[in-house]
């Protein structure tokens, strides 16, 4: 920002307007489909025995000729193993990748208050399930025989996209054995939310606080970095309850924020999307590029990622929250 503060704002408005215009003009109204598969416990294509939770930005040169020629002219295509993908402008030897839609990257979480002794303490009475059902939340389900004999009848929270936990804590109150301990809502640790910065609208466009607005604890869990590219949102993993209320609030189809069991979160954070970088290192690479190489940052956010988010994955504009106000601020 210069002393007057005008240059930074003008560049930001320019990036948002021109970036969107370039994508729209160059790509046109190419009809792209994004088929969501059935969600399972940690679903994903198997590659080298690992759960692959991301998809590459692939292009079919025959069916999507206009997009192919456009990215070819920018020098952003990688042809490998008979496939063509758009390169990550920050890691040009790697394909740009995005976390899969939630339905293909869905995990079963344990209800609030569960600890390492949960399965030893749970008597499969189902009271937590009925308490949740009675409240009208439907977050808790009971494991069927397909989940294995050891887990049959135990409670899970399997779908925070459609049925997030509201942290009402009624399940912990009715539990007769302490399998679900009575803890304060802020102390719940069902999982950890992780944002894909390449798919998140706020990391690629400007203002969007949808996830933080939906979170029961808002800025206690979410933190923000502001620059001319907008609001860059992060989750404080040590504060996240894993309730999942942020997941359905995300305006990007399939959600750019997923709640993961803590061990899965840590696995992904060590080598984020197989980049060889930790999650924090990858976020810092984006921020450093925005500071030091605006042209490359523009290609990443306003051309490649905006094209994917808008034209391939899809975004619900009505769900974009551009201000973050608390009840105290409003009063």
PDB file of C-alpha atoms in Angstrom:
ATOM      1  CA  UNK A   1       0.000   0.000   0.000  1.00  0.00           C
ATOM      2  CA  UNK A   2       1.352   3.475  -0.833  1.00  0.00           C
ATOM      3  CA  UNK A   3       1.063   6.411   1.542  1.00  0.00           C
ATOM      4  CA  UNK A   4      -2.344   7.401   0.224  1.00  0.00           C
ATOM      5  CA  UNK A   5      -3.633   3.823   0.226  1.00  0.00           C
ATOM      6  CA  UNK A   6      -5.011   4.287  -3.301  1.00  0.00           C
ATOM      7  CA  UNK A   7      -2.680   2.023  -5.285  1.00  0.00           C
ATOM      8  CA  UNK A   8      -3.412  -1.124  -3.325  1.00  0.00           C
ATOM      9  CA  UNK A   9      -7.165  -0.650  -3.563  1.00  0.00           C
ATOM     10  CA  UNK A  10      -7.032   0.105  -7.273  1.00  0.00           C
ATOM     11  CA  UNK A  11      -4.949  -2.978  -7.980  1.00  0.00           C
ATOM     12  CA  UNK A  12      -7.337  -5.098  -5.953  1.00  0.00           C
ATOM     13  CA  UNK A  13     -10.351  -3.826  -7.866  1.00  0.00           C
ATOM     14  CA  UNK A  14      -8.445  -4.223 -11.114  1.00  0.00           C
ATOM     15  CA  UNK A  15      -7.525  -7.832 -10.332  1.00  0.00           C
ATOM     16  CA  UNK A  16     -11.080  -8.752  -9.427  1.00  0.00           C
ATOM     17  CA  UNK A  17     -12.569  -7.130 -12.520  1.00  0.00           C
ATOM     18  CA  UNK A  18      -9.945  -8.034 -15.094  1.00  0.00           C
ATOM     19  CA  UNK A  19      -9.324 -11.513 -13.723  1.00  0.00           C
ATOM     20  CA  UNK A  20     -12.985 -12.393 -13.935  1.00  0.00           C
ATOM     21  CA  UNK A  21     -13.194 -10.802 -17.375  1.00  0.00           C
ATOM     22  CA  UNK A  22     -10.242 -12.760 -18.728  1.00  0.00           C
ATOM     23  CA  UNK A  23     -11.721 -16.016 -17.537  1.00  0.00           C
ATOM     24  CA  UNK A  24     -15.149 -15.227 -18.904  1.00  0.00           C
ATOM     25  CA  UNK A  25     -13.889 -14.000 -22.260  1.00  0.00           C
ATOM     26  CA  UNK A  26     -11.344 -16.728 -22.785  1.00  0.00           C
ATOM     27  CA  UNK A  27     -13.310 -19.679 -21.544  1.00  0.00           C
ATOM     28  CA  UNK A  28     -16.760 -18.576 -22.602  1.00  0.00           C
ATOM     29  CA  UNK A  29     -19.674 -20.707 -21.630  1.00  0.00           C
ATOM     30  CA  UNK A  30     -17.925 -24.072 -21.785  1.00  0.00           C
ATOM     31  CA  UNK A  31     -20.222 -26.637 -20.248  1.00  0.00           C
ATOM     32  CA  UNK A  32     -18.281 -28.619 -17.672  1.00  0.00           C
ATOM     33  CA  UNK A  33     -19.597 -31.330 -15.398  1.00  0.00           C
ATOM     34  CA  UNK A  34     -18.398 -32.309 -11.958  1.00  0.00           C
ATOM     35  CA  UNK A  35     -19.869 -35.638 -10.928  1.00  0.00           C
ATOM     36  CA  UNK A  36     -19.909 -36.278  -7.195  1.00  0.00           C
ATOM     37  CA  UNK A  37     -19.486 -39.873  -6.127  1.00  0.00           C
ATOM     38  CA  UNK A  38     -20.913 -41.591  -3.094  1.00  0.00           C
ATOM     39  CA  UNK A  39     -19.411 -40.562   0.209  1.00  0.00           C
ATOM     40  CA  UNK A  40     -17.818 -43.237   2.333  1.00  0.00           C
ATOM     41  CA  UNK A  41     -15.629 -43.414   5.368  1.00  0.00           C
ATOM     42  CA  UNK A  42     -12.580 -41.602   4.024  1.00  0.00           C
ATOM     43  CA  UNK A  43     -13.512 -42.106   0.370  1.00  0.00           C
ATOM     44  CA  UNK A  44     -11.030 -41.461  -2.412  1.00  0.00           C
ATOM     45  CA  UNK A  45      -9.108 -42.975  -5.265  1.00  0.00           C
ATOM     46  CA  UNK A  46      -6.317 -45.223  -4.076  1.00  0.00           C
ATOM     47  CA  UNK A  47      -2.857 -44.219  -5.222  1.00  0.00           C
ATOM     48  CA  UNK A  48       0.153 -45.971  -3.710  1.00  0.00           C
ATOM     49  CA  UNK A  49      -2.096 -47.276  -0.959  1.00  0.00           C
ATOM     50  CA  UNK A  50      -3.068 -43.805   0.266  1.00  0.00           C
ATOM     51  CA  UNK A  51      -6.370 -42.018   0.356  1.00  0.00           C
ATOM     52  CA  UNK A  52      -6.081 -39.437  -2.441  1.00  0.00           C
ATOM     53  CA  UNK A  53      -8.330 -36.600  -1.386  1.00  0.00           C
ATOM     54  CA  UNK A  54      -7.688 -34.181  -4.239  1.00  0.00           C
ATOM     55  CA  UNK A  55      -8.361 -34.018  -7.975  1.00  0.00           C
ATOM     56  CA  UNK A  56      -6.228 -32.527 -10.717  1.00  0.00           C
ATOM     57  CA  UNK A  57      -7.405 -29.739 -12.995  1.00  0.00           C
ATOM     58  CA  UNK A  58      -7.534 -31.949 -16.081  1.00  0.00           C
ATOM     59  CA  UNK A  59      -8.502 -30.785 -19.564  1.00  0.00           C
ATOM     60  CA  UNK A  60      -9.896 -32.876 -22.396  1.00  0.00           C
ATOM     61  CA  UNK A  61      -8.244 -31.341 -25.457  1.00  0.00           C
ATOM     62  CA  UNK A  62     -10.950 -32.630 -27.800  1.00  0.00           C
ATOM     63  CA  UNK A  63     -14.064 -31.791 -25.791  1.00  0.00           C
ATOM     64  CA  UNK A  64     -12.728 -28.574 -24.247  1.00  0.00           C
ATOM     65  CA  UNK A  65     -10.637 -27.152 -27.078  1.00  0.00           C
ATOM     66  CA  UNK A  66     -11.088 -23.494 -26.165  1.00  0.00           C
ATOM     67  CA  UNK A  67      -9.852 -23.968 -22.607  1.00  0.00           C
ATOM     68  CA  UNK A  68      -7.011 -26.160 -23.860  1.00  0.00           C
ATOM     69  CA  UNK A  69      -5.800 -23.535 -26.344  1.00  0.00           C
ATOM     70  CA  UNK A  70      -6.114 -20.790 -23.759  1.00  0.00           C
ATOM     71  CA  UNK A  71      -3.955 -22.455 -21.125  1.00  0.00           C
ATOM     72  CA  UNK A  72      -1.537 -23.652 -23.807  1.00  0.00           C
ATOM     73  CA  UNK A  73      -1.035 -20.038 -24.884  1.00  0.00           C
ATOM     74  CA  UNK A  74      -0.205 -19.177 -21.272  1.00  0.00           C
ATOM     75  CA  UNK A  75       2.309 -22.010 -21.009  1.00  0.00           C
ATOM     76  CA  UNK A  76       0.313 -23.559 -18.196  1.00  0.00           C
ATOM     77  CA  UNK A  77      -0.282 -27.066 -19.517  1.00  0.00           C
ATOM     78  CA  UNK A  78       1.349 -30.292 -18.380  1.00  0.00           C
ATOM     79  CA  UNK A  79       1.018 -33.428 -20.520  1.00  0.00           C
ATOM     80  CA  UNK A  80       1.818 -36.594 -18.623  1.00  0.00           C
ATOM     81  CA  UNK A  81       0.738 -40.248 -18.779  1.00  0.00           C
ATOM     82  CA  UNK A  82      -1.742 -39.491 -21.541  1.00  0.00           C
ATOM     83  CA  UNK A  83      -3.444 -36.780 -19.491  1.00  0.00           C
ATOM     84  CA  UNK A  84      -3.398 -33.018 -19.788  1.00  0.00           C
ATOM     85  CA  UNK A  85      -3.694 -30.791 -16.754  1.00  0.00           C
ATOM     86  CA  UNK A  86      -3.327 -27.130 -15.845  1.00  0.00           C
ATOM     87  CA  UNK A  87      -0.069 -26.398 -14.050  1.00  0.00           C
ATOM     88  CA  UNK A  88       0.099 -24.799 -10.634  1.00  0.00           C
ATOM     89  CA  UNK A  89       1.617 -21.353 -11.356  1.00  0.00           C
ATOM     90  CA  UNK A  90       3.472 -21.515  -8.033  1.00  0.00           C
ATOM     91  CA  UNK A  91       4.758 -25.060  -8.628  1.00  0.00           C
ATOM     92  CA  UNK A  92       4.938 -25.204 -12.444  1.00  0.00           C
ATOM     93  CA  UNK A  93       6.050 -28.839 -12.623  1.00  0.00           C
ATOM     94  CA  UNK A  94       2.916 -29.949 -10.753  1.00  0.00           C
ATOM     95  CA  UNK A  95      -0.725 -30.041 -11.757  1.00  0.00           C
ATOM     96  CA  UNK A  96      -3.088 -27.694  -9.970  1.00  0.00           C
ATOM     97  CA  UNK A  97      -5.137 -29.785  -7.560  1.00  0.00           C
ATOM     98  CA  UNK A  98      -8.268 -29.240  -5.493  1.00  0.00           C
ATOM     99  CA  UNK A  99      -9.814 -31.090  -2.591  1.00  0.00           C
ATOM    100  CA  UNK A 100     -12.574 -33.418  -3.757  1.00  0.00           C
ATOM    101  CA  UNK A 101     -16.222 -32.579  -3.096  1.00  0.00           C
ATOM    102  CA  UNK A 102     -17.224 -33.340   0.475  1.00  0.00           C
ATOM    103  CA  UNK A 103     -19.333 -36.334  -0.552  1.00  0.00           C
ATOM    104  CA  UNK A 104     -16.154 -37.981  -1.845  1.00  0.00           C
ATOM    105  CA  UNK A 105     -14.047 -36.941   1.127  1.00  0.00           C
ATOM    106  CA  UNK A 106     -16.391 -37.592   4.029  1.00  0.00           C
ATOM    107  CA  UNK A 107     -15.316 -39.044   7.354  1.00  0.00           C
ATOM    108  CA  UNK A 108     -17.260 -40.491  10.244  1.00  0.00           C
ATOM    109  CA  UNK A 109     -16.641 -38.439  13.375  1.00  0.00           C
ATOM    110  CA  UNK A 110     -17.343 -39.379  16.968  1.00  0.00           C
ATOM    111  CA  UNK A 111     -19.928 -37.266  18.844  1.00  0.00           C
ATOM    112  CA  UNK A 112     -18.971 -34.554  21.355  1.00  0.00           C
ATOM    113  CA  UNK A 113     -17.254 -35.727  24.512  1.00  0.00           C
ATOM    114  CA  UNK A 114     -15.843 -38.971  23.088  1.00  0.00           C
ATOM    115  CA  UNK A 115     -12.289 -39.819  24.141  1.00  0.00           C
ATOM    116  CA  UNK A 116      -9.803 -42.658  23.683  1.00  0.00           C
ATOM    117  CA  UNK A 117     -11.902 -44.922  25.946  1.00  0.00           C
ATOM    118  CA  UNK A 118     -15.122 -44.302  24.044  1.00  0.00           C
ATOM    119  CA  UNK A 119     -15.616 -47.803  22.637  1.00  0.00           C
ATOM    120  CA  UNK A 120     -14.865 -49.425  25.991  1.00  0.00           C
ATOM    121  CA  UNK A 121     -17.428 -47.250  27.755  1.00  0.00           C
ATOM    122  CA  UNK A 122     -20.210 -47.166  25.142  1.00  0.00           C
ATOM    123  CA  UNK A 123     -23.005 -49.698  25.906  1.00  0.00           C
ATOM    124  CA  UNK A 124     -24.804 -49.110  22.578  1.00  0.00           C
ATOM    125  CA  UNK A 125     -27.956 -47.870  24.318  1.00  0.00           C
ATOM    126  CA  UNK A 126     -28.746 -45.346  21.578  1.00  0.00           C
ATOM    127  CA  UNK A 127     -29.827 -42.613  23.999  1.00  0.00           C
ATOM    128  CA  UNK A 128     -27.511 -40.076  22.370  1.00  0.00           C
ATOM    129  CA  UNK A 129     -29.033 -40.845  18.995  1.00  0.00           C
ATOM    130  CA  UNK A 130     -32.566 -40.341  20.268  1.00  0.00           C
ATOM    131  CA  UNK A 131     -31.616 -37.147  22.097  1.00  0.00           C
ATOM    132  CA  UNK A 132     -30.217 -35.693  18.871  1.00  0.00           C
ATOM    133  CA  UNK A 133     -33.257 -36.907  16.947  1.00  0.00           C
ATOM    134  CA  UNK A 134     -35.636 -35.404  19.506  1.00  0.00           C
ATOM    135  CA  UNK A 135     -33.931 -32.026  19.176  1.00  0.00           C
ATOM    136  CA  UNK A 136     -34.444 -32.231  15.410  1.00  0.00           C
ATOM    137  CA  UNK A 137     -30.766 -32.143  14.465  1.00  0.00           C
ATOM    138  CA  UNK A 138     -30.217 -35.674  13.045  1.00  0.00           C
ATOM    139  CA  UNK A 139     -26.436 -35.317  13.360  1.00  0.00           C
ATOM    140  CA  UNK A 140     -25.912 -38.601  15.219  1.00  0.00           C
ATOM    141  CA  UNK A 141     -26.488 -41.957  13.544  1.00  0.00           C
ATOM    142  CA  UNK A 142     -25.850 -45.472  14.814  1.00  0.00           C
ATOM    143  CA  UNK A 143     -23.344 -47.731  13.072  1.00  0.00           C
ATOM    144  CA  UNK A 144     -24.903 -50.713  11.285  1.00  0.00           C
ATOM    145  CA  UNK A 145     -23.474 -54.158  10.672  1.00  0.00           C
ATOM    146  CA  UNK A 146     -21.560 -52.855   7.657  1.00  0.00           C
ATOM    147  CA  UNK A 147     -19.366 -50.952  10.111  1.00  0.00           C
ATOM    148  CA  UNK A 148     -18.074 -54.129  11.749  1.00  0.00           C
ATOM    149  CA  UNK A 149     -19.297 -56.040  14.762  1.00  0.00           C
ATOM    150  CA  UNK A 150     -17.140 -54.092  17.211  1.00  0.00           C
ATOM    151  CA  UNK A 151     -18.766 -50.816  16.177  1.00  0.00           C
ATOM    152  CA  UNK A 152     -22.378 -51.915  15.673  1.00  0.00           C
ATOM    153  CA  UNK A 153     -24.741 -49.673  17.597  1.00  0.00           C
ATOM    154  CA  UNK A 154     -22.165 -47.024  18.454  1.00  0.00           C
ATOM    155  CA  UNK A 155     -22.928 -43.395  17.568  1.00  0.00           C
ATOM    156  CA  UNK A 156     -21.210 -41.460  14.797  1.00  0.00           C
ATOM    157  CA  UNK A 157     -21.602 -38.086  13.123  1.00  0.00           C
ATOM    158  CA  UNK A 158     -21.273 -39.150   9.477  1.00  0.00           C
ATOM    159  CA  UNK A 159     -22.398 -36.154   7.424  1.00  0.00           C
ATOM    160  CA  UNK A 160     -21.615 -32.663   8.683  1.00  0.00           C
ATOM    161  CA  UNK A 161     -22.429 -31.184   5.283  1.00  0.00           C
ATOM    162  CA  UNK A 162     -26.137 -31.884   5.717  1.00  0.00           C
ATOM    163  CA  UNK A 163     -26.352 -32.603   9.445  1.00  0.00           C
ATOM    164  CA  UNK A 164     -23.632 -30.748  11.368  1.00  0.00           C
ATOM    165  CA  UNK A 165     -23.371 -30.908  15.132  1.00  0.00           C
ATOM    166  CA  UNK A 166     -24.982 -27.887  16.786  1.00  0.00           C
ATOM    167  CA  UNK A 167     -23.065 -28.448  20.030  1.00  0.00           C
ATOM    168  CA  UNK A 168     -26.310 -28.566  21.995  1.00  0.00           C
ATOM    169  CA  UNK A 169     -24.576 -31.196  24.173  1.00  0.00           C
ATOM    170  CA  UNK A 170     -27.799 -33.125  24.843  1.00  0.00           C
ATOM    171  CA  UNK A 171     -26.052 -36.339  23.792  1.00  0.00           C
ATOM    172  CA  UNK A 172     -23.517 -35.972  26.590  1.00  0.00           C
ATOM    173  CA  UNK A 173     -26.234 -35.292  29.154  1.00  0.00           C
ATOM    174  CA  UNK A 174     -28.166 -38.496  28.441  1.00  0.00           C
ATOM    175  CA  UNK A 175     -25.112 -40.778  28.127  1.00  0.00           C
ATOM    176  CA  UNK A 176     -25.305 -43.139  31.137  1.00  0.00           C
ATOM    177  CA  UNK A 177     -21.685 -44.331  31.150  1.00  0.00           C
ATOM    178  CA  UNK A 178     -19.586 -41.263  30.413  1.00  0.00           C
ATOM    179  CA  UNK A 179     -18.640 -42.550  26.970  1.00  0.00           C
ATOM    180  CA  UNK A 180     -19.675 -39.067  25.881  1.00  0.00           C
ATOM    181  CA  UNK A 181     -18.291 -36.867  28.624  1.00  0.00           C
ATOM    182  CA  UNK A 182     -20.083 -33.698  29.626  1.00  0.00           C
ATOM    183  CA  UNK A 183     -17.737 -30.976  28.408  1.00  0.00           C
ATOM    184  CA  UNK A 184     -18.226 -27.355  27.487  1.00  0.00           C
ATOM    185  CA  UNK A 185     -19.012 -26.746  23.797  1.00  0.00           C
ATOM    186  CA  UNK A 186     -15.675 -24.963  23.329  1.00  0.00           C
ATOM    187  CA  UNK A 187     -13.865 -28.046  24.614  1.00  0.00           C
ATOM    188  CA  UNK A 188     -15.393 -30.408  22.029  1.00  0.00           C
ATOM    189  CA  UNK A 189     -12.808 -31.938  19.680  1.00  0.00           C
ATOM    190  CA  UNK A 190     -14.661 -34.031  17.106  1.00  0.00           C
ATOM    191  CA  UNK A 191     -12.243 -33.180  14.311  1.00  0.00           C
ATOM    192  CA  UNK A 192     -10.417 -30.312  12.631  1.00  0.00           C
ATOM    193  CA  UNK A 193     -11.559 -28.197   9.690  1.00  0.00           C
ATOM    194  CA  UNK A 194      -9.073 -27.705   6.844  1.00  0.00           C
ATOM    195  CA  UNK A 195      -9.447 -25.110   4.086  1.00  0.00           C
ATOM    196  CA  UNK A 196      -8.097 -25.725   0.586  1.00  0.00           C
ATOM    197  CA  UNK A 197      -6.664 -22.300  -0.334  1.00  0.00           C
ATOM    198  CA  UNK A 198      -6.809 -23.124  -4.039  1.00  0.00           C
ATOM    199  CA  UNK A 199     -10.546 -23.797  -3.884  1.00  0.00           C
ATOM    200  CA  UNK A 200     -11.545 -21.228  -1.255  1.00  0.00           C
ATOM    201  CA  UNK A 201     -13.273 -18.174  -2.688  1.00  0.00           C
ATOM    202  CA  UNK A 202     -11.664 -15.873  -0.124  1.00  0.00           C
ATOM    203  CA  UNK A 203      -8.160 -17.030  -1.067  1.00  0.00           C
ATOM    204  CA  UNK A 204      -8.826 -16.326  -4.745  1.00  0.00           C
ATOM    205  CA  UNK A 205     -11.250 -13.449  -5.081  1.00  0.00           C
ATOM    206  CA  UNK A 206     -11.617 -11.015  -2.230  1.00  0.00           C
ATOM    207  CA  UNK A 207     -14.111 -11.021   0.613  1.00  0.00           C
ATOM    208  CA  UNK A 208     -15.819 -14.157   1.884  1.00  0.00           C
ATOM    209  CA  UNK A 209     -16.397 -14.925   5.543  1.00  0.00           C
ATOM    210  CA  UNK A 210     -19.014 -17.640   5.106  1.00  0.00           C
ATOM    211  CA  UNK A 211     -17.215 -20.322   7.117  1.00  0.00           C
ATOM    212  CA  UNK A 212     -16.271 -18.010   9.973  1.00  0.00           C
ATOM    213  CA  UNK A 213     -19.785 -16.573  10.093  1.00  0.00           C
ATOM    214  CA  UNK A 214     -21.267 -20.068  10.433  1.00  0.00           C
ATOM    215  CA  UNK A 215     -18.832 -21.101  13.165  1.00  0.00           C
ATOM    216  CA  UNK A 216     -20.313 -20.927  16.689  1.00  0.00           C
ATOM    217  CA  UNK A 217     -17.064 -19.361  17.889  1.00  0.00           C
ATOM    218  CA  UNK A 218     -16.198 -17.232  14.858  1.00  0.00           C
ATOM    219  CA  UNK A 219     -12.908 -15.390  15.161  1.00  0.00           C
ATOM    220  CA  UNK A 220     -11.805 -17.550  18.078  1.00  0.00           C
ATOM    221  CA  UNK A 221     -11.430 -20.387  15.575  1.00  0.00           C
ATOM    222  CA  UNK A 222     -10.806 -18.482  12.328  1.00  0.00           C
ATOM    223  CA  UNK A 223      -8.046 -15.983  11.654  1.00  0.00           C
ATOM    224  CA  UNK A 224      -7.535 -13.753   8.632  1.00  0.00           C
ATOM    225  CA  UNK A 225      -4.736 -12.285   6.538  1.00  0.00           C
ATOM    226  CA  UNK A 226      -5.706  -9.230   4.495  1.00  0.00           C
ATOM    227  CA  UNK A 227      -4.036  -7.942   1.346  1.00  0.00           C
ATOM    228  CA  UNK A 228      -4.982  -6.708  -2.136  1.00  0.00           C
ATOM    229  CA  UNK A 229      -6.069 -10.224  -3.054  1.00  0.00           C
ATOM    230  CA  UNK A 230      -8.647 -10.154  -0.303  1.00  0.00           C
ATOM    231  CA  UNK A 231      -9.300 -12.133   2.849  1.00  0.00           C
ATOM    232  CA  UNK A 232      -7.199 -15.230   3.433  1.00  0.00           C
ATOM    233  CA  UNK A 233      -8.835 -17.440   6.038  1.00  0.00           C
ATOM    234  CA  UNK A 234      -7.178 -20.020   8.261  1.00  0.00           C
ATOM    235  CA  UNK A 235      -8.475 -22.356  10.948  1.00  0.00           C
ATOM    236  CA  UNK A 236      -6.767 -22.506  14.322  1.00  0.00           C
ATOM    237  CA  UNK A 237      -6.640 -26.312  14.684  1.00  0.00           C
ATOM    238  CA  UNK A 238      -6.228 -26.182  18.448  1.00  0.00           C
ATOM    239  CA  UNK A 239      -9.496 -24.210  18.734  1.00  0.00           C
ATOM    240  CA  UNK A 240     -11.662 -26.053  16.188  1.00  0.00           C
ATOM    241  CA  UNK A 241     -14.452 -28.224  17.648  1.00  0.00           C
ATOM    242  CA  UNK A 242     -15.036 -30.128  14.401  1.00  0.00           C
ATOM    243  CA  UNK A 243     -18.783 -29.437  14.539  1.00  0.00           C
ATOM    244  CA  UNK A 244     -18.922 -28.986  10.751  1.00  0.00           C
ATOM    245  CA  UNK A 245     -21.220 -25.977  10.635  1.00  0.00           C
ATOM    246  CA  UNK A 246     -18.704 -24.291   8.339  1.00  0.00           C
ATOM    247  CA  UNK A 247     -18.842 -27.030   5.691  1.00  0.00           C
ATOM    248  CA  UNK A 248     -22.302 -26.381   4.266  1.00  0.00           C
ATOM    249  CA  UNK A 249     -21.810 -22.624   4.637  1.00  0.00           C
ATOM    250  CA  UNK A 250     -19.020 -22.625   2.044  1.00  0.00           C
ATOM    251  CA  UNK A 251     -20.344 -21.186  -1.243  1.00  0.00           C
ATOM    252  CA  UNK A 252     -18.182 -23.475  -3.410  1.00  0.00           C
ATOM    253  CA  UNK A 253     -20.004 -26.603  -4.544  1.00  0.00           C
ATOM    254  CA  UNK A 254     -18.721 -29.581  -2.585  1.00  0.00           C
ATOM    255  CA  UNK A 255     -17.156 -27.152  -0.079  1.00  0.00           C
ATOM    256  CA  UNK A 256     -13.581 -25.914   0.133  1.00  0.00           C
ATOM    257  CA  UNK A 257     -13.511 -26.674   3.861  1.00  0.00           C
ATOM    258  CA  UNK A 258     -13.742 -30.241   5.165  1.00  0.00           C
ATOM    259  CA  UNK A 259     -13.746 -31.556   8.729  1.00  0.00           C
ATOM    260  CA  UNK A 260     -11.258 -34.364   9.283  1.00  0.00           C
ATOM    261  CA  UNK A 261     -10.399 -36.670  12.167  1.00  0.00           C
ATOM    262  CA  UNK A 262      -7.347 -35.207  13.859  1.00  0.00           C
ATOM    263  CA  UNK A 263      -4.998 -37.958  12.661  1.00  0.00           C
ATOM    264  CA  UNK A 264      -6.122 -37.404   9.055  1.00  0.00           C
ATOM    265  CA  UNK A 265      -5.720 -33.654   9.436  1.00  0.00           C
ATOM    266  CA  UNK A 266      -2.157 -34.137  10.655  1.00  0.00           C
ATOM    267  CA  UNK A 267      -1.384 -36.527   7.772  1.00  0.00           C
ATOM    268  CA  UNK A 268      -2.524 -34.000   5.192  1.00  0.00           C
ATOM    269  CA  UNK A 269      -0.861 -31.078   6.940  1.00  0.00           C
ATOM    270  CA  UNK A 270       2.549 -32.775   6.725  1.00  0.00           C
ATOM    271  CA  UNK A 271       2.478 -33.108   2.918  1.00  0.00           C
ATOM    272  CA  UNK A 272      -0.362 -30.974   1.643  1.00  0.00           C
ATOM    273  CA  UNK A 273      -1.832 -32.311  -1.594  1.00  0.00           C
ATOM    274  CA  UNK A 274       1.411 -34.195  -2.254  1.00  0.00           C
ATOM    275  CA  UNK A 275       3.325 -30.966  -2.883  1.00  0.00           C
ATOM    276  CA  UNK A 276       6.185 -31.974  -0.614  1.00  0.00           C
ATOM    277  CA  UNK A 277       5.287 -28.954   1.515  1.00  0.00           C
ATOM    278  CA  UNK A 278       3.452 -28.759   4.801  1.00  0.00           C
ATOM    279  CA  UNK A 279       0.081 -27.046   4.874  1.00  0.00           C
ATOM    280  CA  UNK A 280       1.553 -23.972   6.566  1.00  0.00           C
ATOM    281  CA  UNK A 281       4.447 -23.857   4.096  1.00  0.00           C
ATOM    282  CA  UNK A 282       2.021 -23.951   1.174  1.00  0.00           C
ATOM    283  CA  UNK A 283      -0.063 -21.124   2.629  1.00  0.00           C
ATOM    284  CA  UNK A 284       3.084 -19.082   3.176  1.00  0.00           C
ATOM    285  CA  UNK A 285       4.178 -19.745  -0.432  1.00  0.00           C
ATOM    286  CA  UNK A 286       0.908 -18.214  -1.627  1.00  0.00           C
ATOM    287  CA  UNK A 287       1.273 -15.161   0.621  1.00  0.00           C
ATOM    288  CA  UNK A 288       4.935 -14.676  -0.315  1.00  0.00           C
ATOM    289  CA  UNK A 289       4.117 -14.888  -4.026  1.00  0.00           C
ATOM    290  CA  UNK A 290       1.385 -12.301  -3.594  1.00  0.00           C
ATOM    291  CA  UNK A 291       3.897  -9.963  -1.975  1.00  0.00           C
ATOM    292  CA  UNK A 292       6.821 -10.556  -4.322  1.00  0.00           C
ATOM    293  CA  UNK A 293       5.381 -11.656  -7.664  1.00  0.00           C
ATOM    294  CA  UNK A 294       1.932 -10.122  -8.299  1.00  0.00           C
ATOM    295  CA  UNK A 295       1.835 -11.388 -11.892  1.00  0.00           C
ATOM    296  CA  UNK A 296       2.284 -15.012 -10.867  1.00  0.00           C
ATOM    297  CA  UNK A 297      -0.181 -14.558  -8.015  1.00  0.00           C
ATOM    298  CA  UNK A 298      -2.727 -13.168 -10.469  1.00  0.00           C
ATOM    299  CA  UNK A 299      -2.371 -16.193 -12.741  1.00  0.00           C
ATOM    300  CA  UNK A 300      -2.923 -18.477  -9.751  1.00  0.00           C
ATOM    301  CA  UNK A 301      -5.930 -16.774  -8.208  1.00  0.00           C
ATOM    302  CA  UNK A 302      -7.714 -14.754 -10.851  1.00  0.00           C
ATOM    303  CA  UNK A 303      -7.204 -17.003 -13.865  1.00  0.00           C
ATOM    304  CA  UNK A 304      -6.588 -20.656 -12.949  1.00  0.00           C
ATOM    305  CA  UNK A 305      -8.426 -20.976  -9.654  1.00  0.00           C
ATOM    306  CA  UNK A 306     -11.261 -18.598 -10.509  1.00  0.00           C
ATOM    307  CA  UNK A 307     -11.865 -20.531 -13.725  1.00  0.00           C
ATOM    308  CA  UNK A 308     -12.022 -23.812 -11.841  1.00  0.00           C
ATOM    309  CA  UNK A 309     -14.197 -22.488  -9.017  1.00  0.00           C
ATOM    310  CA  UNK A 310     -16.684 -20.637 -11.218  1.00  0.00           C
ATOM    311  CA  UNK A 311     -16.844 -22.720 -14.382  1.00  0.00           C
ATOM    312  CA  UNK A 312     -16.081 -26.257 -13.234  1.00  0.00           C
ATOM    313  CA  UNK A 313     -16.878 -26.761  -9.558  1.00  0.00           C
ATOM    314  CA  UNK A 314     -19.464 -23.996  -9.358  1.00  0.00           C
ATOM    315  CA  UNK A 315     -20.210 -21.413  -6.689  1.00  0.00           C
ATOM    316  CA  UNK A 316     -23.451 -20.282  -5.045  1.00  0.00           C
ATOM    317  CA  UNK A 317     -23.133 -16.503  -4.942  1.00  0.00           C
ATOM    318  CA  UNK A 318     -25.988 -16.142  -2.469  1.00  0.00           C
ATOM    319  CA  UNK A 319     -23.909 -17.991   0.135  1.00  0.00           C
ATOM    320  CA  UNK A 320     -20.957 -15.600  -0.069  1.00  0.00           C
ATOM    321  CA  UNK A 321     -20.783 -13.561   3.145  1.00  0.00           C
ATOM    322  CA  UNK A 322     -18.747 -10.405   2.565  1.00  0.00           C
ATOM    323  CA  UNK A 323     -18.862  -8.999   6.097  1.00  0.00           C
ATOM    324  CA  UNK A 324     -18.248 -10.595   9.453  1.00  0.00           C
ATOM    325  CA  UNK A 325     -20.319  -9.007  12.176  1.00  0.00           C
ATOM    326  CA  UNK A 326     -20.946 -10.416  15.605  1.00  0.00           C
ATOM    327  CA  UNK A 327     -24.128  -9.849  17.556  1.00  0.00           C
ATOM    328  CA  UNK A 328     -22.200  -7.506  19.825  1.00  0.00           C
ATOM    329  CA  UNK A 329     -21.020  -5.452  16.862  1.00  0.00           C
ATOM    330  CA  UNK A 330     -24.525  -5.233  15.483  1.00  0.00           C
ATOM    331  CA  UNK A 331     -26.045  -4.072  18.776  1.00  0.00           C
TER     332      UNK A 331
END
